[in-house]
Coordinates of C-alpha atoms in Angstrom, one line a residue:
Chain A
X1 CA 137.5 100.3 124.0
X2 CA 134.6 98.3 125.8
X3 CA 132.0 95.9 125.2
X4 CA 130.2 93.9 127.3
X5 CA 128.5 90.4 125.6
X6 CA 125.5 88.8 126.9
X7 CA 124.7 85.3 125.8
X8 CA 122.5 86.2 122.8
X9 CA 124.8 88.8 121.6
X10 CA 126.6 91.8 121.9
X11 CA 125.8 94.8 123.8
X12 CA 127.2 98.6 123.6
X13 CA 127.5 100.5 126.5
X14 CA 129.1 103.6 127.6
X15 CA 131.5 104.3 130.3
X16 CA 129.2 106.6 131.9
X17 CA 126.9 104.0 132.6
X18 CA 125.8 101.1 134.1
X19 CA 124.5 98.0 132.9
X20 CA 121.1 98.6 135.0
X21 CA 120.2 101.6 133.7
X22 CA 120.7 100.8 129.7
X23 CA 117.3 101.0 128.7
X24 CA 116.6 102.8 125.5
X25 CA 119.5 104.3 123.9
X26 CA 120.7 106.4 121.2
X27 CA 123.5 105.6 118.8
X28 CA 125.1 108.6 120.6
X29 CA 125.5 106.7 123.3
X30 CA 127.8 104.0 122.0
X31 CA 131.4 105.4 122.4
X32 CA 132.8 102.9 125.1
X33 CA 133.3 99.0 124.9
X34 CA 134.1 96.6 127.5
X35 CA 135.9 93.3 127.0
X36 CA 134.7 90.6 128.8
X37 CA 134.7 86.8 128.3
X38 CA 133.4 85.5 124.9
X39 CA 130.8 83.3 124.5
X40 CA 130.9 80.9 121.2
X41 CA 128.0 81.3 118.8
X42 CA 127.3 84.7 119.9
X43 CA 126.1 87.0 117.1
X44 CA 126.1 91.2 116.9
X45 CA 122.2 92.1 117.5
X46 CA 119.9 93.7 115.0
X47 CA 120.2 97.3 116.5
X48 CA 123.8 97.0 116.9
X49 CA 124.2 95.8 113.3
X50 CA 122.3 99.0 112.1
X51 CA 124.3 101.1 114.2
X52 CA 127.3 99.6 112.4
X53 CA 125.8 100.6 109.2
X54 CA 125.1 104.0 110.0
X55 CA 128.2 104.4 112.3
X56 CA 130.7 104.8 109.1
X57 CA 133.7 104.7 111.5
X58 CA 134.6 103.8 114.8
X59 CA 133.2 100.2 116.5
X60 CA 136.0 98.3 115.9
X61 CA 134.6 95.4 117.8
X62 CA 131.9 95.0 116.1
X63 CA 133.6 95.7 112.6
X64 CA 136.5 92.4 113.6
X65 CA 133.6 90.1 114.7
X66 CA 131.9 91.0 111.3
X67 CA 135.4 90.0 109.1
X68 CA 135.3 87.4 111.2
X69 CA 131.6 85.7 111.8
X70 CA 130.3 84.3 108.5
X71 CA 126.2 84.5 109.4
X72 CA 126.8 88.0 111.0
X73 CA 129.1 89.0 107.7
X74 CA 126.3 87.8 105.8
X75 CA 123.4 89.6 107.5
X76 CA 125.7 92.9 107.4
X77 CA 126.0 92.7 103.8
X78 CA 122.3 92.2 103.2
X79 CA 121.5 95.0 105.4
X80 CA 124.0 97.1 103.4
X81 CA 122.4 96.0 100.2
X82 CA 119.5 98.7 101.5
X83 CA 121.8 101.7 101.8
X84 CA 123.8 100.8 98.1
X85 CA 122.8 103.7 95.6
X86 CA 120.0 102.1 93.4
X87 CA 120.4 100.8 89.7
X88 CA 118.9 104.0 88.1
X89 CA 119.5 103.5 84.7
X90 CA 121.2 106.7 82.9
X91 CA 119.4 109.7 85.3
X92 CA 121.5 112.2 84.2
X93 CA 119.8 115.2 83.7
X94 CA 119.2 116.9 79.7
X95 CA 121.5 118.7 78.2
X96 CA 119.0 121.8 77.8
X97 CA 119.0 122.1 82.0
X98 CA 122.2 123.6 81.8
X99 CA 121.5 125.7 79.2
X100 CA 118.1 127.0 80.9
X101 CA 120.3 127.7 83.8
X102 CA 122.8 129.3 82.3
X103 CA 120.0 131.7 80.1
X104 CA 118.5 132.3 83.7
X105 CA 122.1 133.5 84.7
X106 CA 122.9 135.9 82.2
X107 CA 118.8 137.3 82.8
X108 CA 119.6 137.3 86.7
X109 CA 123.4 139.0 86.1
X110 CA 122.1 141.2 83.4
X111 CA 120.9 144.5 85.3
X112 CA 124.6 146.0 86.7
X113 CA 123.7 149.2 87.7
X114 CA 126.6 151.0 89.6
X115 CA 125.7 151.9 93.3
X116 CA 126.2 155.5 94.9
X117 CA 128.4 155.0 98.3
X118 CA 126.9 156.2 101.0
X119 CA 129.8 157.9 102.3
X120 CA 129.9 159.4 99.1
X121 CA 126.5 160.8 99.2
X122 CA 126.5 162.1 102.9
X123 CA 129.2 164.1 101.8
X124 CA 127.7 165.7 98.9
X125 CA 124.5 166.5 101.2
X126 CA 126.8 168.4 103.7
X127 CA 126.9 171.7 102.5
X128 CA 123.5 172.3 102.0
X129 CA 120.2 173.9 103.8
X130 CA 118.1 171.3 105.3
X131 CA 114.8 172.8 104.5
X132 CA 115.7 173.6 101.2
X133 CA 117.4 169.7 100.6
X134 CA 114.1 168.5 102.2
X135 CA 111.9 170.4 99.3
X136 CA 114.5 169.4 96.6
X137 CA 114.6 165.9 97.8
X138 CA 110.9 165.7 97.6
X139 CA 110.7 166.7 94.3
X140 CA 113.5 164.4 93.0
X141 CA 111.5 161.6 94.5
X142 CA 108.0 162.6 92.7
X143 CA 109.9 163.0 89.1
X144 CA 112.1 159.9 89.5
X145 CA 109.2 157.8 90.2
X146 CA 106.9 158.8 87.4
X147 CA 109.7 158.2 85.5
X148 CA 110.7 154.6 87.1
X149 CA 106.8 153.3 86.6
X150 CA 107.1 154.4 83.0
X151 CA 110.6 152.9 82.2
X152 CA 109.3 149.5 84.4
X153 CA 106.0 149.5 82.0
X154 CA 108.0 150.4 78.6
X155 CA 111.3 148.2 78.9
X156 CA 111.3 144.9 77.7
X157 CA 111.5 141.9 79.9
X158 CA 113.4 139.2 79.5
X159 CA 111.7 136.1 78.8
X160 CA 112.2 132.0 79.9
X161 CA 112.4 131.1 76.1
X162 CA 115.7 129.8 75.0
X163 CA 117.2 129.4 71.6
X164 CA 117.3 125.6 71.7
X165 CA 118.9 125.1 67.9
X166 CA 120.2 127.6 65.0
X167 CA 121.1 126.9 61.2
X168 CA 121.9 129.9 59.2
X169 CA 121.7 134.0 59.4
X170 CA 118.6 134.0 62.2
X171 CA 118.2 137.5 63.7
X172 CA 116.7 138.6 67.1
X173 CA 116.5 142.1 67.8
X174 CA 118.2 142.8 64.7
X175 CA 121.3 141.2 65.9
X176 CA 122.4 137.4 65.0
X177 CA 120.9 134.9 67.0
X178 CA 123.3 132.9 69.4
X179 CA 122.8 130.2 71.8
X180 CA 123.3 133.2 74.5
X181 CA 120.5 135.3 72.9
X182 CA 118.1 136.7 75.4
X183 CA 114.6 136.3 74.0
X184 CA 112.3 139.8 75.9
X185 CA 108.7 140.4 75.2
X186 CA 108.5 141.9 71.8
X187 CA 111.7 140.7 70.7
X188 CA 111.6 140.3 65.9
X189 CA 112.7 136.7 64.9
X190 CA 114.1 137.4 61.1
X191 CA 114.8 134.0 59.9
X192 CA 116.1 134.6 56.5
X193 CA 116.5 131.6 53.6
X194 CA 118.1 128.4 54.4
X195 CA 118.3 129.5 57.7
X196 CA 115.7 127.8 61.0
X197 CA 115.9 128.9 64.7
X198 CA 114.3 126.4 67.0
X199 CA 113.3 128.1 70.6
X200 CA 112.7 126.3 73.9
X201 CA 110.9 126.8 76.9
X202 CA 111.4 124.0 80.0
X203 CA 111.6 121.5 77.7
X204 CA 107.7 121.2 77.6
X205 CA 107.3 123.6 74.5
X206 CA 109.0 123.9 71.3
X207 CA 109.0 126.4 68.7
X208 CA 110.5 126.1 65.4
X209 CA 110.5 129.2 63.0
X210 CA 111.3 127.9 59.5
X211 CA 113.3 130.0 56.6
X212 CA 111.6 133.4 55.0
X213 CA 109.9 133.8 58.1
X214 CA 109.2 137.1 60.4
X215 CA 107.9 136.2 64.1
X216 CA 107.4 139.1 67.0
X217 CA 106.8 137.7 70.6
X218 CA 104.0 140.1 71.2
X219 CA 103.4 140.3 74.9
X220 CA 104.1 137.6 78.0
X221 CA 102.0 137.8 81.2
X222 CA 104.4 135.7 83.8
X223 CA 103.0 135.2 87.1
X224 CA 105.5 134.3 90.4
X225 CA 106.7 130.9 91.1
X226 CA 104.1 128.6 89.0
X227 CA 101.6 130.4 88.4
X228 CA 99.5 130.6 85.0
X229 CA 101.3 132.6 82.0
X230 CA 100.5 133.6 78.9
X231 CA 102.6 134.2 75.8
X232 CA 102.0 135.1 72.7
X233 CA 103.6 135.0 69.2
X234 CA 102.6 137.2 66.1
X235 CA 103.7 135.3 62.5
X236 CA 103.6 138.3 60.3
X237 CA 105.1 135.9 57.0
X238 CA 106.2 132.2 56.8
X239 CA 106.3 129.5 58.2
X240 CA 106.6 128.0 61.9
X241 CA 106.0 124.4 63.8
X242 CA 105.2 124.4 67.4
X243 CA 104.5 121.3 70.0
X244 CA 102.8 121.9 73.1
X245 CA 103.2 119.5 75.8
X246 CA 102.2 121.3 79.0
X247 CA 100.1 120.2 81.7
X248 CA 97.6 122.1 83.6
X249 CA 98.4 125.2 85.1
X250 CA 101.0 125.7 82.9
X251 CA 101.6 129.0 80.1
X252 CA 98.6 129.4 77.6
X253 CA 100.2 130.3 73.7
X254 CA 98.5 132.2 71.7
X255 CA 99.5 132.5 68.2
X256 CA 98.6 135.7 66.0
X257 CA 98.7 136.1 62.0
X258 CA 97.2 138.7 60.0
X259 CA 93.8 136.6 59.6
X260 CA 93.4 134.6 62.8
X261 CA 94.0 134.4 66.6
X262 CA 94.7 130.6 67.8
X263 CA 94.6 129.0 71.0
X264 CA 96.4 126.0 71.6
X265 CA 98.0 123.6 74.6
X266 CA 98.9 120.2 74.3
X267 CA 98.9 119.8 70.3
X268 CA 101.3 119.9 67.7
X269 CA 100.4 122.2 64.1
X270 CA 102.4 124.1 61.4
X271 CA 101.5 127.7 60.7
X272 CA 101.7 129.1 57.6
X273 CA 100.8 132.9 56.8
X274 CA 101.2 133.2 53.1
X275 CA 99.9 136.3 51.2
X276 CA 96.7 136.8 52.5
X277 CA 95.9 133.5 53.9
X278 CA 96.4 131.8 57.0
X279 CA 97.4 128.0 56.7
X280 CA 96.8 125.7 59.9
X281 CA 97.2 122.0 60.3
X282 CA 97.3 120.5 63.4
X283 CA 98.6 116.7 64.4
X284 CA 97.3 116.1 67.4
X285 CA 95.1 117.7 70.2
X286 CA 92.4 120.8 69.7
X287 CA 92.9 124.3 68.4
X288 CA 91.0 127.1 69.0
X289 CA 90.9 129.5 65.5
X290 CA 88.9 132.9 65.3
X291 CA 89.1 134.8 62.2
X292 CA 89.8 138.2 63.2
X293 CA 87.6 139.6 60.3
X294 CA 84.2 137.6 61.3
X295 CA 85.2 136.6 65.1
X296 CA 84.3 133.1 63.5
X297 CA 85.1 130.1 65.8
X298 CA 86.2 126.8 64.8
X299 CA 87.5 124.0 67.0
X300 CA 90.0 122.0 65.1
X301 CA 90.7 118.6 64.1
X302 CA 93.7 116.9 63.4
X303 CA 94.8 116.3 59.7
X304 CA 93.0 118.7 58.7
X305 CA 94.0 121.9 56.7
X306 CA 92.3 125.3 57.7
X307 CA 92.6 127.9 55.3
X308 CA 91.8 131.3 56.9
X309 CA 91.0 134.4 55.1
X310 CA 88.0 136.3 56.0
X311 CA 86.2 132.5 56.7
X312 CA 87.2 129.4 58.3
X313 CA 87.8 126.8 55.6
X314 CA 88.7 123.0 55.8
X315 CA 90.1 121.9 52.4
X316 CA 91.2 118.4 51.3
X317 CA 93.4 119.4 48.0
X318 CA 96.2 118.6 47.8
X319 CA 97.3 122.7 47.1
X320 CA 98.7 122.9 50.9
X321 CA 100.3 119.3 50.7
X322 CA 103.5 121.2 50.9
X323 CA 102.7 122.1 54.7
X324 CA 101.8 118.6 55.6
X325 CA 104.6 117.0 54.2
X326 CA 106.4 119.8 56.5
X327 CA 104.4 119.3 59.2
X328 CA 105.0 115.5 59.5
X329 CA 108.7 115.9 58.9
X330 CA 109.0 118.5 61.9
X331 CA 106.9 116.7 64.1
X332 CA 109.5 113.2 63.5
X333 CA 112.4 115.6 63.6
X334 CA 112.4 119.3 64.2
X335 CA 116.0 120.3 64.0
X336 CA 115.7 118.4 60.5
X337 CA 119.0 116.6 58.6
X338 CA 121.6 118.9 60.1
X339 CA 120.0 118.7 63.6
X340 CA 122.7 118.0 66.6
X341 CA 123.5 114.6 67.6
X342 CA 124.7 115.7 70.7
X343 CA 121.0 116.0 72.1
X344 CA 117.5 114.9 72.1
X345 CA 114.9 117.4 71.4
X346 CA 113.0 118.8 74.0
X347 CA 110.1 116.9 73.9
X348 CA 109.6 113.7 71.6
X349 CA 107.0 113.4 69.2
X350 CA 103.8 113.3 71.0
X351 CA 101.6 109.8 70.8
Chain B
X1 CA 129.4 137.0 93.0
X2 CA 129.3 134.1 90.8
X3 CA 131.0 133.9 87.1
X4 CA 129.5 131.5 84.8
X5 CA 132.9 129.5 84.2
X6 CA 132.0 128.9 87.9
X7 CA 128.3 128.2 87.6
X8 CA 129.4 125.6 84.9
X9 CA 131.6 123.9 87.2
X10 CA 129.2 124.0 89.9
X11 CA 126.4 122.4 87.6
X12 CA 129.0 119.6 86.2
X13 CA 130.2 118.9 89.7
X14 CA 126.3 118.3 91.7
X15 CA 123.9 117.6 88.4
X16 CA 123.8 114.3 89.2
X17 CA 123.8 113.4 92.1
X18 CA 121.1 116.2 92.9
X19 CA 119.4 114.8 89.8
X20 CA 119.1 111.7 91.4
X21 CA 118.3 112.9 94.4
X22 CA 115.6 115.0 93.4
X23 CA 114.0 112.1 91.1
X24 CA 113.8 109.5 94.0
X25 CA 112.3 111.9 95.6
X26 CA 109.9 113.5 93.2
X27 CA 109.0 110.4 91.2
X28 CA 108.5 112.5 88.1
X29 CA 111.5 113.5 85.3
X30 CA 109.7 116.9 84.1
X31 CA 109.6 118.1 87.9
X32 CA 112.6 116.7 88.8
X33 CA 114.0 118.9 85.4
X34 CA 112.1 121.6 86.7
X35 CA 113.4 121.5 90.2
X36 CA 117.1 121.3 89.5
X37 CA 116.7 124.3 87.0
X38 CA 115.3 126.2 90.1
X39 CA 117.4 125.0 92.7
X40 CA 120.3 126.3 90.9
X41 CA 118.5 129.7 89.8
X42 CA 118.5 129.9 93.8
X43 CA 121.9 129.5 93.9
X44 CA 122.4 132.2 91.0
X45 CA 120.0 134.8 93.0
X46 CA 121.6 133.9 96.3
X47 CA 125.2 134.9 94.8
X48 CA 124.2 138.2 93.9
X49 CA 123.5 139.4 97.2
X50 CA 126.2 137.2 99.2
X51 CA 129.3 135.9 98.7
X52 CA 129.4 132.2 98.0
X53 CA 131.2 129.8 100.2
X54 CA 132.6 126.8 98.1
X55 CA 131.8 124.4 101.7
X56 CA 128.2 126.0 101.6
X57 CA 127.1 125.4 98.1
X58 CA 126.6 121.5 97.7
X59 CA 124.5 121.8 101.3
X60 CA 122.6 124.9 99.8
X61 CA 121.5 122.9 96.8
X62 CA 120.2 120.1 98.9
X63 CA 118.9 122.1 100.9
X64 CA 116.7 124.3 98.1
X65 CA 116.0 120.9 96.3
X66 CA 114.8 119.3 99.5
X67 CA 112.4 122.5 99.9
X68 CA 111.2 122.6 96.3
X69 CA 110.5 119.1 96.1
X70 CA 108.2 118.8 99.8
X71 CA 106.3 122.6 98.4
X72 CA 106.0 120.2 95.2
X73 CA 104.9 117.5 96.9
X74 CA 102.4 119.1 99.1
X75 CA 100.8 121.6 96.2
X76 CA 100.3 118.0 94.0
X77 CA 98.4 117.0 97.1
X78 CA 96.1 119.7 97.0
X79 CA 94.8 118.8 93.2
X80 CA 91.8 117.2 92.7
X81 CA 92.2 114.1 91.0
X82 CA 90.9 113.7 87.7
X83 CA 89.4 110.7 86.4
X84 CA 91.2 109.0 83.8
X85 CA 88.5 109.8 81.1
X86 CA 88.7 112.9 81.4
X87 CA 92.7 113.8 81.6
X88 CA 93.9 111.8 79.0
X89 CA 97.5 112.6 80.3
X90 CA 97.4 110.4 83.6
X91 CA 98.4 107.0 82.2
X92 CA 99.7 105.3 84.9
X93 CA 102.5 103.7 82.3
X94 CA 105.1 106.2 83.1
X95 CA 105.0 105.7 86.6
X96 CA 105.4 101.5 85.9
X97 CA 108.3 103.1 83.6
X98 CA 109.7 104.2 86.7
X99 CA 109.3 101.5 89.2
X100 CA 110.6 99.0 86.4
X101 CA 114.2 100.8 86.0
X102 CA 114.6 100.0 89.8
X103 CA 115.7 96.6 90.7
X104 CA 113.4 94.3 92.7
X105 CA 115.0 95.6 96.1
X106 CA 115.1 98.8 95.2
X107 CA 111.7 99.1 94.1
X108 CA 110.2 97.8 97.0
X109 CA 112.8 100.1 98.9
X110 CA 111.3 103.3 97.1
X111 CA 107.5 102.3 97.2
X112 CA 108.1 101.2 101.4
X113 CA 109.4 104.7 102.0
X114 CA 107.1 107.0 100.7
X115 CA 104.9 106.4 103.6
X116 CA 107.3 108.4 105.6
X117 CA 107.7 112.0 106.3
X118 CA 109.8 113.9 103.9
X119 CA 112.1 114.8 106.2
X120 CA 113.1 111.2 106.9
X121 CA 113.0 109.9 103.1
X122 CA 115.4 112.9 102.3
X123 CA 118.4 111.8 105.0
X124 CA 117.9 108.3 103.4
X125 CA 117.7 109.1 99.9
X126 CA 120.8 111.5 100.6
X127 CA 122.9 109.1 102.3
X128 CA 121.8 106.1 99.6
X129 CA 122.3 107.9 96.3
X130 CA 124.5 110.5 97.0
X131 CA 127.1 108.5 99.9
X132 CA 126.6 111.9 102.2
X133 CA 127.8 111.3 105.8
X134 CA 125.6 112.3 108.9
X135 CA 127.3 115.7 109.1
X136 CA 126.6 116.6 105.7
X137 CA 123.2 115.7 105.6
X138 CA 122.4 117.4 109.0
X139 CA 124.2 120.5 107.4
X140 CA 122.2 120.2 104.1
X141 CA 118.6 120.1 105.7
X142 CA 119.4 122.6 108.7
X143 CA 118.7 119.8 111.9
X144 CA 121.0 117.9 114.3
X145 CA 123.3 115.8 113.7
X146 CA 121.7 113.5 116.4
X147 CA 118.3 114.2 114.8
X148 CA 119.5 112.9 111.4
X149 CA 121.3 109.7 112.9
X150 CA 118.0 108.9 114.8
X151 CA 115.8 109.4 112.0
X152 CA 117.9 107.4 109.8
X153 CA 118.0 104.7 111.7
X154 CA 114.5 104.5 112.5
X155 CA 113.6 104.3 108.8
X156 CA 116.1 101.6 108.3
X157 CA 114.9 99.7 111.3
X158 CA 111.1 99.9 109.6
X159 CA 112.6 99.1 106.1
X160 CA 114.4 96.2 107.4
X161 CA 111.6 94.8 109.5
X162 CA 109.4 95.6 105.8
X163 CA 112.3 93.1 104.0
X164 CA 112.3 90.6 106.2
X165 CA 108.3 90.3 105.8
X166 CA 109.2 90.4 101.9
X167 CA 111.8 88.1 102.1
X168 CA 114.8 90.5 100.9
X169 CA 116.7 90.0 103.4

């Protein structure tokens, strides 16, 4: 090893150069050190310093006079202060990440279709007329193609919702309802009594389906990468809370029941369908309700009931107080008293 | 081929470090949710087509992240911005949230080093929060290893002259 010291400080410089000729260098350049006679009082220099920093190994020289030299020990450490990991607080990551990527796993692993060798296949095409394999081939290719576009516009597709909390018997698809369900376009929720299945979807939209409840998720339009989705949910009986936190560009819900088509984003209501009445209160943000008998429109506000049957009704008796009792206790908490401690809900209760 | 016993251990082993990563870099915790879901659906789709190399992955993740978070960075550019009348949902309080659960240096650190490119803020905030090497770094965002030395220490040059006009250091 070589260095060289000057009288205001230290200096780096490689064996395949001279002293003249420094100039500008890289930290690539400092491999070599030559010992000369020390002069007291001299420091390391600010570039050397940094390359120390950044250097990880190696520069022994410079690393002794640091242990050493109390002001350049001093600067180092401040220096070093700038590449220490920050006080961040607790930025771990949600719970619900993990289980988004593992639901995006089993959707990505879930089409194993076996694969025809090749070899295999050239060996089956041996024995046969060229011509006539040309014509058959053709065919093959026509039928199996009708038949792909109507398979790909008939089979169900799985869909980014998760099932973010169970209690009871829940169904999907006619099957119980597991945290490893796969929700698909058109999938049947069949939440029987004392039972409540919470779903999820990137943490910025929750939907909780309570007991005696029947909900079909009617049709998605996903677009690539983050483009503008749509989903929508049909409540053909009972009872279900959703929040909305999304921002711009983000899915549009749509909720169905047998009376009314509603519109919402950003806002947090209860939904009841009950006989032949729709029930709606929202909590915060706007709703959009048309009754699908009279294509009347209401924009909603919140704390308010609407009662939809053929008409768009406000009421202030207390004959739905029921739902708003339900709807502030959701919104507070909506895994409810034997929610899991182990994690937060998706999305706190909006201000 | 990837198992999910594997995928969990993957996940457990780079959350959060790559969380961290991602959210010094982002600024924001729904994107930086959002962009650690993706960069590991990357990872899933990559596996099904080649095999995964247990050397490769934590560079691959970076490497995604890196990319998600500048495409991020660049799209969020491209909105107009909104008054605050009108989008109730720009506060300003969450990104004071932020800057508070820095310390003093720290903050002053992260708010310095946004004016640089992305490539630059990446080798430092790779080498700060998550203690990678040079060679690591260089391997996780595809350059030199000589390109990632010299950008690093240009930044910390600037930053230093910065904290010395501060009085930081």
């Amino acid at each position: 090893m070589f260095y060289v010291i000057e009288p205001c400080g230290f200096r780096y410089i490689s064996k395949r150069r001279k002293p003249s000729t420094m100039g500008n260098r890289g930290i690539g350049d400092i491999l070599y050190f030559r010992k000369k006679k020390v002069k007291k009082g001299a420091h390391i220099d600010e570039r050397s310093m940094r390359s120390l920093l950044i250097a990880g190994k190696g520069m022994r020289a410079a690393r002794l006079h640091v242990e050493n030299c109390a002001e350049c020990r001093e600067r180092y450490a401040k220096l070093k202060a700038v590449l220490a990991p920050s006080v961040a607080g607790d930025l771990t990551p949600p719970p619900e990440i993990e289980k988004r990527i593992l639901a995006s796993y089993r959707a990505t692993y879930h089409d194993t279709a076996p694969r025809l060798s090749v070899r295999a296949f050239r060996g089956l095409l041996a024995g046969f007329n060229p011509m006539v394999m040309a014509g058959s081939l053709a065919v093959v290719l026509i039928v199996a193609s009708a038949g792909f576009l109507i398979h790909k516009a008939y089979s169900p597709r799985p869909l980014p919702l998760y099932v973010y909390h169970i209690r009871g018997d829940a169904l999907i698809d006619g099957k119980p309802a597991s945290y490893r369900s796969t929700i698909y376009e058109g999938s049947l929720l069949e939440v029987p009594e004392r039972s409540v299945l919470v779903l999820s979807l990137k943490n910025r939209f929750l939907l909780k389906v309570h007991e005696n409840s029947e909900l079909r998720i009617a049709k998605a339009t996903m677009k690539r990468g983050r483009g503008q989705s749509e989903f929508m949910f049909n409540l053909r009986k009972g009872t279900l809370f959703t929040r909305i936190n999304t921002p711009d560009n983000e899915p549009n819900y749509f909720y169905m029941t047998p009376n009314a088509r509603i519109k919402s984003s950003r806002t947090e209501f209860i939904l009841k369908v009950a006989g032949d009445k729709t029930i709606l209160i929202p909590r915060s943000g706007t709703i959009n309700i048309t009754s699908l008998e009279t294509e009347e429109e209401v924009l909603t506000l919140p704390d308010k009931k609407y009662v939809i049957t053929s008409s768009i009704e406000t009421t202030e008796s207390a004959e739905y107080e029921d739902v708003s009792e339900q709807l502030s206790s959701d919104a507070e908490n909506p895994l409810g008293e034997n929610g899991r401690g182990e994690v937060s809900t998706p999305l706190g209760p909006m201000s | 081929m990837l198992t999910e016993a594997r995928l969990r251990e993957i996940y457990a082993l780079y959350k959060k470090e790559l969380f961290v990563y991602i959210y010094r870099f982002a600024r924001s915790y729904e994107v930086s949710e959002d962009i650690l879901h993706d960069s590991f659906e990357n990872l899933i789709k990559y596996s099904r087509k080649y095999d995964l190399i247990d050397a490769n992955i934590r560079s691959f993740l970076y490497r995604t992240a890196h990319n998600l978070v500048v495409n991020h960075l660049k799209r969020d550019r491209r909105i107009t911005p909104v008054t605050l009348e009108e989008d109730s949902s720009v506060t300003g309080e969450r990104y004071i949230e932020e800057a508070f659960e820095l310390d003093e240096l720290n903050r002053e650190i992260y708010g310095h080093i946004q004016s640089t490119d992305e490539v630059s803020r990446s080798i430092f905030i790779m080498s700060k929060e998550s203690g990678m090497g040079i060679p690591q770094i260089a391997s996780a965002l595809g350059i030199s290893e000589r390109t990632a030395r010299r950008k690093l220490a240009a930044l910390i040059d600037d930053l230093a002259v910065h904290l010395k006009k501060m009085n930081f250091i």
